[in-house]
mmCIF file of C-alpha atoms in Angstrom:
data_model
loop_
_atom_site.group_PDB
_atom_site.id
_atom_site.type_symbol
_atom_site.label_atom_id
_atom_site.label_comp_id
_atom_site.label_asym_id
_atom_site.label_seq_id
_atom_site.Cartn_x
_atom_site.Cartn_y
_atom_site.Cartn_z
ATOM 1 C CA GLU A 1 -12.232 -8.853 -0.299
ATOM 2 C CA ALA A 2 -11.561 -6.432 2.513
ATOM 3 C CA ASP A 3 -14.158 -4.413 4.064
ATOM 4 C CA ILE A 4 -12.648 -0.997 3.888
ATOM 5 C CA TYR A 5 -14.315 1.727 1.956
ATOM 6 C CA GLN A 6 -13.283 5.173 0.693
ATOM 7 C CA THR A 7 -15.581 7.769 -0.636
ATOM 8 C CA PRO A 8 -15.479 9.587 -3.046
ATOM 9 C CA ARG A 9 -13.409 7.584 -5.459
ATOM 10 C CA TYR A 10 -12.797 10.704 -7.491
ATOM 11 C CA LEU A 11 -12.918 14.298 -6.607
ATOM 12 C CA VAL A 12 -12.170 17.564 -8.701
ATOM 13 C CA ILE A 13 -12.282 20.803 -6.646
ATOM 14 C CA GLY A 14 -11.167 24.301 -6.837
ATOM 15 C CA THR A 15 -8.295 25.836 -4.947
ATOM 16 C CA GLY A 16 -9.141 27.039 -1.361
ATOM 17 C CA LYS A 17 -12.020 24.568 -0.787
ATOM 18 C CA LYS A 18 -12.313 22.345 2.291
ATOM 19 C CA ILE A 19 -12.695 18.722 1.792
ATOM 20 C CA THR A 20 -12.946 15.706 3.667
ATOM 21 C CA LEU A 21 -12.022 12.399 2.463
ATOM 22 C CA GLU A 22 -13.941 9.541 4.122
ATOM 23 C CA CYS A 23 -12.454 5.833 5.227
ATOM 24 C CA SER A 24 -14.550 3.379 6.981
ATOM 25 C CA GLN A 25 -13.836 -0.215 7.800
ATOM 26 C CA THR A 26 -15.925 -2.927 9.224
ATOM 27 C CA MET A 27 -13.289 -5.477 10.372
ATOM 28 C CA GLY A 28 -12.845 -3.816 13.880
ATOM 29 C CA HIS A 29 -9.228 -2.961 13.282
ATOM 30 C CA ASP A 30 -7.534 -0.664 15.644
ATOM 31 C CA LYS A 31 -4.805 0.479 13.345
ATOM 32 C CA MET A 32 -5.784 2.798 10.422
ATOM 33 C CA TYR A 33 -3.545 4.611 7.999
ATOM 34 C CA TRP A 34 -3.621 7.225 5.339
ATOM 35 C CA TYR A 35 -1.136 7.121 2.348
ATOM 36 C CA GLN A 36 -0.575 9.477 -0.275
ATOM 37 C CA GLN A 37 0.617 8.038 -3.570
ATOM 38 C CA ASP A 38 1.548 9.897 -6.863
ATOM 39 C CA PRO A 39 1.668 8.096 -10.307
ATOM 40 C CA GLY A 40 4.440 5.491 -10.683
ATOM 41 C CA MET A 41 5.613 6.458 -7.151
ATOM 42 C CA GLU A 42 5.502 4.701 -3.820
ATOM 43 C CA LEU A 43 3.137 4.984 -0.942
ATOM 44 C CA HIS A 44 3.910 7.627 1.521
ATOM 45 C CA LEU A 45 2.526 7.332 4.992
ATOM 46 C CA ILE A 46 0.941 10.649 6.024
ATOM 47 C CA HIS A 47 -1.230 9.778 9.092
ATOM 48 C CA TYR A 48 -2.077 6.818 11.432
ATOM 49 C CA SER A 49 -3.962 6.024 14.305
ATOM 50 C CA TYR A 50 -3.715 3.095 16.805
ATOM 51 C CA GLY A 51 -7.367 3.393 18.031
ATOM 52 C CA VAL A 52 -9.980 5.958 19.032
ATOM 53 C CA ASN A 53 -8.767 9.398 19.904
ATOM 54 C CA SER A 54 -5.114 8.489 18.740
ATOM 55 C CA THR A 55 -3.722 10.043 15.762
ATOM 56 C CA GLU A 56 -0.185 10.699 14.709
ATOM 57 C CA LYS A 57 1.560 12.144 11.642
ATOM 58 C CA GLY A 58 3.372 9.903 9.400
ATOM 59 C CA ASP A 59 6.713 10.080 7.362
ATOM 60 C CA LEU A 60 5.510 12.634 4.786
ATOM 61 C CA SER A 61 4.600 15.923 5.963
ATOM 62 C CA SER A 62 1.122 16.777 4.944
ATOM 63 C CA GLU A 63 -1.147 19.814 5.581
ATOM 64 C CA SER A 64 -4.142 17.377 6.036
ATOM 65 C CA THR A 65 -5.656 16.438 9.353
ATOM 66 C CA VAL A 66 -7.299 13.434 10.594
ATOM 67 C CA SER A 67 -9.760 12.335 13.518
ATOM 68 C CA ARG A 68 -10.485 8.954 14.875
ATOM 69 C CA ILE A 69 -13.754 9.380 16.941
ATOM 70 C CA ARG A 70 -15.058 5.984 16.198
ATOM 71 C CA THR A 71 -13.028 2.794 15.610
ATOM 72 C CA GLU A 72 -14.343 2.141 12.108
ATOM 73 C CA HIS A 73 -14.142 5.627 10.727
ATOM 74 C CA PHE A 74 -10.839 7.757 10.072
ATOM 75 C CA PRO A 75 -11.608 10.631 7.878
ATOM 76 C CA LEU A 76 -8.880 13.134 6.334
ATOM 77 C CA THR A 77 -9.651 16.762 6.097
ATOM 78 C CA LEU A 78 -7.887 19.478 3.895
ATOM 79 C CA GLU A 79 -8.858 22.944 5.211
ATOM 80 C CA SER A 80 -7.813 24.724 2.088
ATOM 81 C CA ALA A 81 -7.038 22.505 -0.783
ATOM 82 C CA ARG A 82 -4.244 23.535 -3.379
ATOM 83 C CA PRO A 83 -2.952 22.042 -6.623
ATOM 84 C CA SER A 84 -0.030 20.632 -4.868
ATOM 85 C CA HIS A 85 -2.438 18.266 -3.051
ATOM 86 C CA THR A 86 -3.508 16.571 -6.227
ATOM 87 C CA SER A 87 -2.685 12.865 -5.788
ATOM 88 C CA GLN A 88 -4.316 9.690 -4.839
ATOM 89 C CA TYR A 89 -5.012 8.917 -1.323
ATOM 90 C CA LEU A 90 -5.221 5.360 0.099
ATOM 91 C CA CYS A 91 -6.734 4.329 3.408
ATOM 92 C CA ALA A 92 -5.656 1.297 5.154
ATOM 93 C CA SER A 93 -6.502 -0.732 8.251
ATOM 94 C CA SER A 94 -4.886 -3.551 10.239
ATOM 95 C CA GLU A 95 -5.119 -5.517 13.438
ATOM 96 C CA PHE A 96 -2.298 -6.057 15.840
ATOM 97 C CA ASP A 97 -0.776 -9.568 14.960
ATOM 98 C CA ARG A 98 1.134 -11.740 17.235
ATOM 99 C CA GLY A 99 3.864 -12.251 14.871
ATOM 100 C CA GLY A 100 5.200 -8.833 14.982
ATOM 101 C CA GLY A 101 4.290 -7.787 11.545
ATOM 102 C CA THR A 102 1.334 -5.964 10.037
ATOM 103 C CA GLU A 103 -1.261 -7.245 7.619
ATOM 104 C CA ALA A 104 -2.672 -3.997 5.990
ATOM 105 C CA PHE A 105 -5.948 -4.012 4.016
ATOM 106 C CA PHE A 106 -6.419 -1.021 1.563
ATOM 107 C CA GLY A 107 -9.360 0.845 0.252
ATOM 108 C CA GLN A 108 -9.873 1.604 -3.484
ATOM 109 C CA GLY A 109 -8.490 5.108 -2.947
ATOM 110 C CA THR A 110 -9.488 8.651 -3.635
ATOM 111 C CA ARG A 111 -8.152 10.212 -6.686
ATOM 112 C CA LEU A 112 -8.015 14.139 -5.786
ATOM 113 C CA THR A 113 -7.365 16.783 -8.375
ATOM 114 C CA VAL A 114 -7.388 20.240 -7.162
ATOM 115 C CA VAL A 115 -7.755 23.005 -9.924
ATOM 116 C CA LYS B 1 17.892 3.680 6.439
ATOM 117 C CA ASN B 2 15.071 1.152 5.747
ATOM 118 C CA GLN B 3 14.504 0.861 1.980
ATOM 119 C CA VAL B 4 12.851 -1.183 -0.584
ATOM 120 C CA GLU B 5 14.172 -1.273 -4.177
ATOM 121 C CA GLN B 6 12.175 -3.004 -6.910
ATOM 122 C CA SER B 7 13.261 -3.862 -10.389
ATOM 123 C CA PRO B 8 12.578 -3.561 -13.275
ATOM 124 C CA GLN B 9 10.605 -0.256 -13.079
ATOM 125 C CA SER B 10 8.502 -1.324 -16.011
ATOM 126 C CA LEU B 11 8.045 -4.606 -18.006
ATOM 127 C CA ILE B 12 6.153 -5.444 -21.021
ATOM 128 C CA ILE B 13 5.564 -9.090 -21.973
ATOM 129 C CA LEU B 14 3.303 -11.198 -24.224
ATOM 130 C CA GLU B 15 0.461 -13.070 -22.891
ATOM 131 C CA GLY B 16 1.023 -16.450 -21.887
ATOM 132 C CA LYS B 17 4.730 -15.785 -21.107
ATOM 133 C CA ASN B 18 6.445 -15.880 -17.727
ATOM 134 C CA CYS B 19 8.249 -13.076 -15.917
ATOM 135 C CA THR B 20 9.995 -12.538 -12.819
ATOM 136 C CA LEU B 21 10.123 -9.253 -10.620
ATOM 137 C CA GLN B 22 12.839 -8.465 -8.068
ATOM 138 C CA CYS B 23 12.754 -6.678 -4.566
ATOM 139 C CA ASN B 24 15.808 -5.931 -2.599
ATOM 140 C CA TYR B 25 15.306 -4.423 0.961
ATOM 141 C CA THR B 26 17.328 -3.126 3.711
ATOM 142 C CA VAL B 27 14.564 -3.038 6.457
ATOM 143 C CA SER B 28 15.702 -4.243 9.857
ATOM 144 C CA PRO B 29 14.749 -5.765 11.978
ATOM 145 C CA PHE B 30 12.618 -7.786 9.387
ATOM 146 C CA SER B 31 9.120 -9.142 10.102
ATOM 147 C CA ASN B 32 7.569 -10.034 6.796
ATOM 148 C CA LEU B 33 7.462 -9.325 3.248
ATOM 149 C CA ARG B 34 4.474 -8.959 0.992
ATOM 150 C CA TRP B 35 3.695 -8.775 -2.738
ATOM 151 C CA TYR B 36 0.626 -6.474 -3.572
ATOM 152 C CA LYS B 37 -0.985 -6.184 -6.928
ATOM 153 C CA GLN B 38 -2.204 -2.720 -7.527
ATOM 154 C CA ASP B 39 -4.554 -1.972 -10.531
ATOM 155 C CA THR B 40 -4.657 1.461 -12.004
ATOM 156 C CA GLY B 41 -6.626 3.911 -9.873
ATOM 157 C CA ARG B 42 -7.323 1.093 -7.023
ATOM 158 C CA GLY B 43 -5.917 0.200 -3.739
ATOM 159 C CA PRO B 44 -3.287 -2.508 -3.274
ATOM 160 C CA VAL B 45 -4.438 -6.140 -2.942
ATOM 161 C CA SER B 46 -2.147 -8.668 -1.229
ATOM 162 C CA LEU B 47 -0.909 -11.531 -3.189
ATOM 163 C CA THR B 48 1.558 -13.396 -0.814
ATOM 164 C CA ILE B 49 3.166 -12.712 2.548
ATOM 165 C CA MET B 50 6.274 -14.526 3.719
ATOM 166 C CA THR B 51 8.052 -14.441 7.197
ATOM 167 C CA PHE B 52 11.704 -14.960 7.880
ATOM 168 C CA SER B 53 11.416 -18.752 7.934
ATOM 169 C CA GLU B 54 9.683 -19.104 4.539
ATOM 170 C CA ASN B 55 11.631 -19.120 1.245
ATOM 171 C CA THR B 56 8.697 -19.758 -1.050
ATOM 172 C CA LYS B 57 4.940 -19.475 -1.420
ATOM 173 C CA SER B 58 2.531 -19.746 -4.218
ATOM 174 C CA ASN B 59 -0.788 -18.329 -4.952
ATOM 175 C CA GLY B 60 -1.982 -19.630 -8.217
ATOM 176 C CA ARG B 61 0.040 -18.486 -11.008
ATOM 177 C CA TYR B 62 2.207 -16.172 -8.597
ATOM 178 C CA THR B 63 5.184 -17.647 -6.793
ATOM 179 C CA ALA B 64 7.185 -15.559 -4.564
ATOM 180 C CA THR B 65 10.721 -16.320 -3.083
ATOM 181 C CA LEU B 66 12.492 -14.912 -0.239
ATOM 182 C CA ASP B 67 16.220 -14.961 0.604
ATOM 183 C CA ALA B 68 16.584 -13.384 4.239
ATOM 184 C CA ASP B 69 20.243 -13.759 4.218
ATOM 185 C CA THR B 70 20.782 -11.599 1.124
ATOM 186 C CA LYS B 71 17.454 -9.658 1.609
ATOM 187 C CA GLN B 72 16.056 -10.405 -1.793
ATOM 188 C CA SER B 73 12.660 -11.450 -2.987
ATOM 189 C CA SER B 74 11.253 -12.114 -6.240
ATOM 190 C CA LEU B 75 7.696 -12.713 -7.801
ATOM 191 C CA HIS B 76 7.395 -15.071 -10.525
ATOM 192 C CA ILE B 77 4.302 -14.862 -12.627
ATOM 193 C CA THR B 78 3.695 -17.853 -14.842
ATOM 194 C CA ALA B 79 1.526 -18.066 -18.160
ATOM 195 C CA SER B 80 0.646 -14.421 -17.794
ATOM 196 C CA GLN B 81 -2.916 -13.229 -18.604
ATOM 197 C CA LEU B 82 -4.118 -9.809 -19.935
ATOM 198 C CA SER B 83 -5.735 -9.190 -16.299
ATOM 199 C CA ASP B 84 -2.054 -9.308 -14.701
ATOM 200 C CA SER B 85 -1.361 -5.870 -16.245
ATOM 201 C CA ALA B 86 -0.926 -3.916 -12.988
ATOM 202 C CA SER B 87 1.680 -2.345 -10.464
ATOM 203 C CA TYR B 88 3.289 -5.084 -8.418
ATOM 204 C CA ILE B 89 4.561 -3.701 -5.148
ATOM 205 C CA CYS B 90 6.835 -5.329 -2.521
ATOM 206 C CA VAL B 91 6.189 -4.094 0.848
ATOM 207 C CA VAL B 92 8.297 -5.115 3.891
ATOM 208 C CA SER B 93 7.283 -4.788 7.459
ATOM 209 C CA ASP B 94 9.578 -4.346 10.391
ATOM 210 C CA ARG B 95 9.145 -5.608 13.990
ATOM 211 C CA GLY B 96 11.141 -2.925 15.627
ATOM 212 C CA SER B 97 8.399 -0.629 16.379
ATOM 213 C CA THR B 98 4.889 -0.631 17.748
ATOM 214 C CA LEU B 99 3.492 0.430 14.427
ATOM 215 C CA GLY B 100 5.016 -2.416 12.585
ATOM 216 C CA ARG B 101 5.990 -0.158 10.052
ATOM 217 C CA LEU B 102 5.223 -0.791 6.159
ATOM 218 C CA TYR B 103 8.056 0.018 3.965
ATOM 219 C CA PHE B 104 6.921 0.202 0.100
ATOM 220 C CA GLY B 105 8.786 -0.136 -2.924
ATOM 221 C CA ARG B 106 7.808 1.980 -6.027
ATOM 222 C CA GLY B 107 6.556 -1.031 -7.794
ATOM 223 C CA THR B 108 7.062 -2.638 -11.081
ATOM 224 C CA GLN B 109 4.522 -1.722 -13.771
ATOM 225 C CA LEU B 110 3.765 -4.810 -15.775
ATOM 226 C CA THR B 111 1.976 -4.631 -19.040
ATOM 227 C CA VAL B 112 0.830 -7.871 -20.745
ATOM 228 C CA TRP B 113 0.131 -7.637 -24.528
ATOM 229 C CA PRO B 114 -2.113 -9.982 -26.410
#
């Protein structure tokens, strides 16, 4: 089983609150990702990082922000949560592989509900 | 546009039966294709990975095939079990970018009934 952890698993908060979703991996991977997934839909990349102090926005526009101060830690922050942010957030990590592809290991996800 | 299409969207089978899930992709340049199993409310877990030169790979009761010429893949599940109920996601990786971008299908929701 992959050593990548997300907390909390479930979160229900009120509109306007600031929240941080935590993601940590112990595999020493340089690449880390945040995906957003609505029920029955595909995963959409919202943020990624190549390493410490590297962060980029993904394909899906998101009002969230991320930081990468340490290799193992890639938290995602919503400054002011809204009901439209209700979704499942999945964190993943990978190492650079010589074959040109990417092996991604996923965390268990955080199910966020904004009321 | 790089895309991954899966069919069927959902499938219900009886325990012990076999089934086959399909994946068509347009991702180029192709690097590898993975099948993931995602239980409800959990993160995806990798089942198989295939590169361009591989056309079949097995993992227990799961057998994946890849036709790189037609850009099609299938996942065959034999002797299904109740624990096979999950979403099965086809993920294609490209080799055309530093990111090694992953392209996800929407998944096939499989339900196994006793």
